[in-house]
């Protein structure tokens, strides 16, 4: 199970590439708290990417899942540096032995401490290119478009991503 956090959804939606997740081999879910943050709040604030995410749920590409307030949830929720959405993603991934799809370093560090597997948005794009689901040209276009839309990627990380994309074309 792929459990999506806010940032990957927003940036894939901004560049109109949410359909990429339909090619993943496991179910793709959004914790209800993430849905509230990206769709309900996003629509209220007039973000077009929120409508794209809502449509992906309506098209059954993504499923909204509730997250129990269990002991793990309660424990990590006490961390003031994690948003409610981050807590829900980590708790859902922990409960369902899923992969937390998140880009923020702090959340990924907490996941590592808790032995929860994480992957980022760039990983998904690279994975699909490595499986020949999308072309290397499309992978590069998606990454560049996300950066243009404000997706944060350090220059060093961007260079590594481009290098991996280039390896796929050899």
Short mmCIF file of C-alpha atoms in Angstrom, two decimals:
data_model
loop_
_atom_site.label_atom_id
_atom_site.label_comp_id
_atom_site.label_asym_id
_atom_site.label_seq_id
_atom_site.Cartn_x
_atom_site.Cartn_y
_atom_site.Cartn_z
CA UNK A 1 0.00 0.00 0.00
CA UNK A 2 1.23 3.47 -0.93
CA UNK A 3 0.14 6.06 1.66
CA UNK A 4 0.30 9.59 0.26
CA UNK A 5 1.19 12.72 2.18
CA UNK A 6 0.23 16.24 1.17
CA UNK A 7 3.28 17.38 -0.85
CA UNK A 8 3.46 14.52 -3.38
CA UNK A 9 -0.25 14.88 -4.10
CA UNK A 10 -0.11 18.63 -4.50
CA UNK A 11 2.87 18.67 -6.86
CA UNK A 12 1.72 15.77 -9.00
CA UNK A 13 -1.63 17.57 -9.24
CA UNK A 14 -0.03 20.94 -10.04
CA UNK A 15 1.70 19.41 -13.07
CA UNK A 16 -1.40 17.37 -13.97
CA UNK A 17 0.38 14.03 -13.48
CA UNK A 18 -1.71 12.33 -10.79
CA UNK A 19 -2.51 9.61 -13.32
CA UNK A 20 1.05 8.35 -12.81
CA UNK A 21 -0.01 6.76 -9.54
CA UNK A 22 -2.48 4.53 -11.36
CA UNK A 23 0.57 2.60 -12.62
CA UNK A 24 1.77 1.64 -9.15
CA UNK A 25 1.42 -2.01 -8.24
CA UNK A 26 -0.19 -1.56 -4.82
CA UNK A 27 -3.31 0.30 -3.66
CA UNK A 28 -2.82 4.07 -3.29
CA UNK A 29 -4.49 5.68 -0.29
CA UNK A 30 -4.87 9.08 1.32
CA UNK A 31 -5.52 9.25 5.06
CA UNK A 32 -8.72 11.18 5.75
CA UNK A 33 -6.74 13.98 7.45
CA UNK A 34 -4.62 14.42 4.33
CA UNK A 35 -7.77 14.53 2.19
CA UNK A 36 -9.23 17.22 4.45
CA UNK A 37 -6.06 19.29 4.19
CA UNK A 38 -5.46 19.01 0.45
CA UNK A 39 -8.96 18.71 -0.95
CA UNK A 40 -11.44 20.32 1.43
CA UNK A 41 -9.17 23.18 2.49
CA UNK A 42 -7.64 23.44 -0.99
CA UNK A 43 -11.03 23.80 -2.67
CA UNK A 44 -12.12 26.38 -0.08
CA UNK A 45 -8.99 28.38 -0.88
CA UNK A 46 -9.46 28.05 -4.64
CA UNK A 47 -6.55 25.78 -5.58
CA UNK A 48 -7.19 23.98 -8.89
CA UNK A 49 -4.87 21.12 -7.89
CA UNK A 50 -7.30 20.30 -5.05
CA UNK A 51 -10.01 19.56 -7.64
CA UNK A 52 -7.60 17.27 -9.51
CA UNK A 53 -6.93 15.30 -6.32
CA UNK A 54 -10.67 15.13 -5.61
CA UNK A 55 -11.21 13.80 -9.15
CA UNK A 56 -8.53 11.13 -8.62
CA UNK A 57 -10.47 9.90 -5.59
CA UNK A 58 -13.74 9.95 -7.54
CA UNK A 59 -12.01 7.98 -10.34
CA UNK A 60 -10.81 5.38 -7.78
CA UNK A 61 -7.13 6.06 -8.42
CA UNK A 62 -6.85 6.99 -4.76
CA UNK A 63 -8.89 5.77 -1.82
CA UNK A 64 -9.51 7.79 1.32
CA UNK A 65 -8.85 5.75 4.44
CA UNK A 66 -9.55 6.55 8.08
CA UNK A 67 -6.72 6.26 10.55
CA UNK A 68 -7.30 4.97 14.07
CA UNK A 69 -6.05 7.01 16.99
CA UNK A 70 -4.10 4.05 18.35
CA UNK A 71 -1.10 4.09 20.70
CA UNK A 72 1.38 4.73 17.87
CA UNK A 73 -0.74 7.59 16.51
CA UNK A 74 -1.08 9.16 19.96
CA UNK A 75 2.64 8.87 20.64
CA UNK A 76 3.86 10.50 17.42
CA UNK A 77 1.07 13.09 17.53
CA UNK A 78 2.78 14.58 20.59
CA UNK A 79 5.64 15.64 18.31
CA UNK A 80 4.97 19.35 17.64
CA UNK A 81 7.01 19.29 14.42
CA UNK A 82 4.66 16.83 12.71
CA UNK A 83 1.41 18.05 11.17
CA UNK A 84 -1.82 16.08 11.67
CA UNK A 85 -1.48 14.93 8.05
CA UNK A 86 2.09 13.68 8.63
CA UNK A 87 0.99 11.79 11.74
CA UNK A 88 -1.90 10.21 9.82
CA UNK A 89 0.39 9.13 6.95
CA UNK A 90 2.93 7.56 9.29
CA UNK A 91 0.26 5.86 11.42
CA UNK A 92 -1.52 4.50 8.34
CA UNK A 93 1.72 3.20 6.83
CA UNK A 94 2.63 1.63 10.17
CA UNK A 95 -0.76 -0.03 10.65
CA UNK A 96 -0.97 -1.40 7.10
CA UNK A 97 2.75 -2.12 6.62
CA UNK A 98 2.64 0.38 3.77
CA UNK A 99 5.03 2.85 2.21
CA UNK A 100 4.70 6.47 3.32
CA UNK A 101 5.04 8.70 0.25
CA UNK A 102 6.39 11.93 1.69
CA UNK A 103 9.02 14.47 0.73
CA UNK A 104 9.66 16.36 3.97
CA UNK A 105 12.94 15.37 5.59
CA UNK A 106 11.71 15.56 9.16
CA UNK A 107 8.78 13.23 8.54
CA UNK A 108 11.06 10.81 6.71
CA UNK A 109 13.51 10.89 9.62
CA UNK A 110 10.72 10.04 12.06
CA UNK A 111 9.59 7.24 9.73
CA UNK A 112 13.12 5.85 9.63
CA UNK A 113 13.29 5.85 13.42
CA UNK A 114 9.96 4.01 13.53
CA UNK A 115 11.08 1.58 10.79
CA UNK A 116 8.45 2.79 8.33
CA UNK A 117 9.47 2.66 4.67
CA UNK A 118 9.27 5.99 2.87
CA UNK A 119 9.59 7.07 -0.72
CA UNK A 120 9.37 10.53 -2.21
CA UNK A 121 7.72 12.00 -5.26
CA UNK A 122 10.94 11.79 -7.26
CA UNK A 123 11.24 8.09 -6.41
CA UNK A 124 7.80 7.41 -7.90
CA UNK A 125 8.70 9.19 -11.12
CA UNK A 126 12.07 7.42 -11.34
CA UNK A 127 10.51 4.06 -10.52
CA UNK A 128 7.94 4.41 -13.31
CA UNK A 129 10.70 5.40 -15.76
CA UNK A 130 12.83 2.44 -14.68
CA UNK A 131 9.88 0.13 -15.35
CA UNK A 132 9.34 1.72 -18.80
CA UNK A 133 5.87 2.85 -17.74
CA UNK A 134 6.87 6.38 -18.72
CA UNK A 135 9.70 7.51 -20.96
CA UNK A 136 12.86 9.05 -19.56
CA UNK A 137 11.88 12.25 -21.38
CA UNK A 138 8.54 12.31 -19.56
CA UNK A 139 10.26 11.63 -16.23
CA UNK A 140 12.56 14.60 -16.78
CA UNK A 141 9.64 16.77 -17.88
CA UNK A 142 7.62 15.86 -14.77
CA UNK A 143 10.53 16.57 -12.40
CA UNK A 144 11.32 19.88 -14.12
CA UNK A 145 7.66 20.92 -14.11
CA UNK A 146 7.34 20.18 -10.39
CA UNK A 147 10.44 22.25 -9.66
CA UNK A 148 8.98 25.11 -11.72
CA UNK A 149 5.78 24.87 -9.66
CA UNK A 150 7.75 25.26 -6.43
CA UNK A 151 8.55 21.67 -5.43
CA UNK A 152 11.65 21.92 -3.29
CA UNK A 153 14.62 19.90 -4.41
CA UNK A 154 18.16 20.85 -3.43
CA UNK A 155 20.55 21.39 -6.34
CA UNK A 156 22.51 18.32 -5.23
CA UNK A 157 19.38 16.15 -5.14
CA UNK A 158 18.21 17.51 -8.50
CA UNK A 159 21.58 16.55 -10.01
CA UNK A 160 21.22 13.02 -8.61
CA UNK A 161 17.70 12.70 -10.00
CA UNK A 162 18.77 13.86 -13.46
CA UNK A 163 21.76 11.52 -13.33
CA UNK A 164 19.46 8.56 -12.58
CA UNK A 165 17.12 9.57 -15.40
CA UNK A 166 20.09 9.74 -17.75
CA UNK A 167 21.15 6.23 -16.69
CA UNK A 168 17.75 4.88 -17.75
CA UNK A 169 18.26 6.23 -21.27
CA UNK A 170 21.52 4.35 -21.79
#
